PDB file of C-alpha atoms in Angstrom:
ATOM      1  CA  CYS D 279     -12.714   0.794 -23.809  1.00  0.00           C
ATOM      2  CA  HIS D 280      -9.449  -0.747 -25.047  1.00  0.00           C
ATOM      3  CA  THR D 281      -7.292  -3.540 -23.687  1.00  0.00           C
ATOM      4  CA  ILE D 282      -3.608  -2.873 -22.957  1.00  0.00           C
ATOM      5  CA  ASP D 283      -1.749  -5.998 -21.837  1.00  0.00           C
ATOM      6  CA  GLY D 284       0.054  -5.648 -18.521  1.00  0.00           C
ATOM      7  CA  THR D 285      -2.203  -2.828 -17.289  1.00  0.00           C
ATOM      8  CA  LYS D 286      -5.567  -2.486 -15.624  1.00  0.00           C
ATOM      9  CA  ALA D 287      -7.012  -1.486 -19.014  1.00  0.00           C
ATOM     10  CA  GLN D 288      -8.810  -4.706 -19.860  1.00  0.00           C
ATOM     11  CA  ALA D 289     -12.043  -3.466 -21.405  1.00  0.00           C
ATOM     12  CA  LYS D 290     -13.469  -5.433 -24.276  1.00  0.00           C
ATOM     13  CA  ILE D 291     -15.677  -2.761 -25.858  1.00  0.00           C
ATOM     14  CA  ALA D 292     -13.236  -1.513 -28.481  1.00  0.00           C
ATOM     15  CA  PRO D 293     -12.559  -3.823 -31.405  1.00  0.00           C
ATOM     16  CA  ARG D 294      -8.786  -3.681 -31.164  1.00  0.00           C
ATOM     17  CA  PRO D 295      -6.362  -3.765 -28.229  1.00  0.00           C
ATOM     18  CA  LEU D 296      -3.846  -0.951 -27.915  1.00  0.00           C
ATOM     19  CA  THR D 297      -1.059  -3.185 -26.637  1.00  0.00           C
ATOM     20  CA  HIS D 298       0.919  -2.966 -29.876  1.00  0.00           C
ATOM     21  CA  LEU D 299      -0.481   0.284 -31.252  1.00  0.00           C
ATOM     22  CA  THR D 300       2.822   1.465 -32.723  1.00  0.00           C
ATOM     23  CA  THR D 301       3.040  -1.663 -34.860  1.00  0.00           C
ATOM     24  CA  TYR D 302      -0.330  -1.035 -36.507  1.00  0.00           C
ATOM     25  CA  ASP D 303      -0.196   0.457 -40.001  1.00  0.00           C
ATOM     26  CA  GLN D 304      -3.478   2.276 -39.503  1.00  0.00           C
ATOM     27  CA  ILE D 305      -5.669   3.899 -36.889  1.00  0.00           C
ATOM     28  CA  ALA D 306      -9.348   2.973 -37.146  1.00  0.00           C
ATOM     29  CA  GLN D 307      -8.504   0.733 -40.107  1.00  0.00           C
ATOM     30  CA  THR D 308      -8.217   3.659 -42.553  1.00  0.00           C
ATOM     31  CA  ILE D 309      -5.912   6.365 -41.187  1.00  0.00           C
ATOM     32  CA  PRO D 310      -2.120   6.090 -41.513  1.00  0.00           C
ATOM     33  CA  ASN D 311      -0.701   5.527 -38.025  1.00  0.00           C
ATOM     34  CA  THR D 312       1.474   8.565 -37.330  1.00  0.00           C
ATOM     35  CA  PRO D 313       1.795  10.600 -34.126  1.00  0.00           C
ATOM     36  CA  ASP D 314       0.123  13.571 -35.833  1.00  0.00           C
ATOM     37  CA  ASN D 315      -2.809  11.481 -37.060  1.00  0.00           C
ATOM     38  CA  LEU D 316      -3.132   9.884 -33.634  1.00  0.00           C
ATOM     39  CA  ARG D 317      -3.246  13.364 -32.099  1.00  0.00           C
ATOM     40  CA  LYS D 318      -5.982  14.439 -34.550  1.00  0.00           C
ATOM     41  CA  TRP D 319      -7.887  11.197 -33.950  1.00  0.00           C
ATOM     42  CA  LEU D 320      -7.844  11.617 -30.181  1.00  0.00           C
ATOM     43  CA  HIS D 321      -8.859  15.268 -30.467  1.00  0.00           C
ATOM     44  CA  ASP D 322     -11.950  14.609 -32.610  1.00  0.00           C
ATOM     45  CA  PRO D 323     -12.492  11.099 -34.002  1.00  0.00           C
ATOM     46  CA  GLN D 324     -15.715  12.069 -35.807  1.00  0.00           C
ATOM     47  CA  ALA D 325     -13.899  14.768 -37.780  1.00  0.00           C
ATOM     48  CA  ILE D 326     -11.402  12.176 -39.000  1.00  0.00           C
ATOM     49  CA  LYS D 327     -13.803   9.280 -39.605  1.00  0.00           C
ATOM     50  CA  PRO D 328     -17.489  10.265 -39.487  1.00  0.00           C
ATOM     51  CA  GLY D 329     -19.689   7.592 -37.961  1.00  0.00           C
ATOM     52  CA  THR D 330     -16.900   5.937 -35.985  1.00  0.00           C
ATOM     53  CA  ALA D 331     -17.822   4.370 -32.653  1.00  0.00           C
ATOM     54  CA  MET D 332     -14.869   6.154 -31.018  1.00  0.00           C
ATOM     55  CA  PRO D 333     -16.335   8.936 -28.890  1.00  0.00           C
ATOM     56  CA  ASN D 334     -14.939  12.427 -28.640  1.00  0.00           C
ATOM     57  CA  LEU D 335     -13.405  12.423 -25.174  1.00  0.00           C
ATOM     58  CA  ASN D 336     -13.092  16.226 -25.142  1.00  0.00           C
ATOM     59  CA  LEU D 337      -9.460  15.980 -24.123  1.00  0.00           C
ATOM     60  CA  LYS D 338      -7.559  19.130 -23.269  1.00  0.00           C
ATOM     61  CA  ALA D 339      -4.527  19.820 -25.462  1.00  0.00           C
ATOM     62  CA  GLN D 340      -2.040  18.713 -22.799  1.00  0.00           C
ATOM     63  CA  ASP D 341      -4.006  15.544 -22.070  1.00  0.00           C
ATOM     64  CA  THR D 342      -3.958  14.721 -25.789  1.00  0.00           C
ATOM     65  CA  GLU D 343      -0.194  15.276 -25.944  1.00  0.00           C
ATOM     66  CA  ASP D 344       0.350  13.127 -22.853  1.00  0.00           C
ATOM     67  CA  LEU D 345      -1.850  10.361 -24.232  1.00  0.00           C
ATOM     68  CA  VAL D 346      -0.080  10.384 -27.606  1.00  0.00           C
ATOM     69  CA  ALA D 347       3.289  10.233 -25.832  1.00  0.00           C
ATOM     70  CA  TYR D 348       2.123   7.226 -23.794  1.00  0.00           C
ATOM     71  CA  LEU D 349       0.503   5.414 -26.715  1.00  0.00           C
ATOM     72  CA  GLU D 350       3.646   5.880 -28.795  1.00  0.00           C
ATOM     73  CA  THR D 351       5.500   3.738 -26.233  1.00  0.00           C
ATOM     74  CA  LEU D 352       3.238   0.737 -26.863  1.00  0.00           C
ATOM     75  CA  ASN D 353       4.858  -1.800 -29.143  1.00  0.00           C
TER      76      ASN D 353
END
């Protein structure tokens, strides 16, 4: 859903690219961008921001941790 420059992730559905995620002040335009908040967001976006277009991907705990670790490298 998101674009990440330099990768095969070139979708245009999501409103914001993830290329420089660590430089963003907020996740989903309202949530302070911290690793813990990112983890919570990826686990259950609707619990964090009801009505968001971000779907719950039903990630397993380890997949969430791996994804947060990867996303934290994007700057």
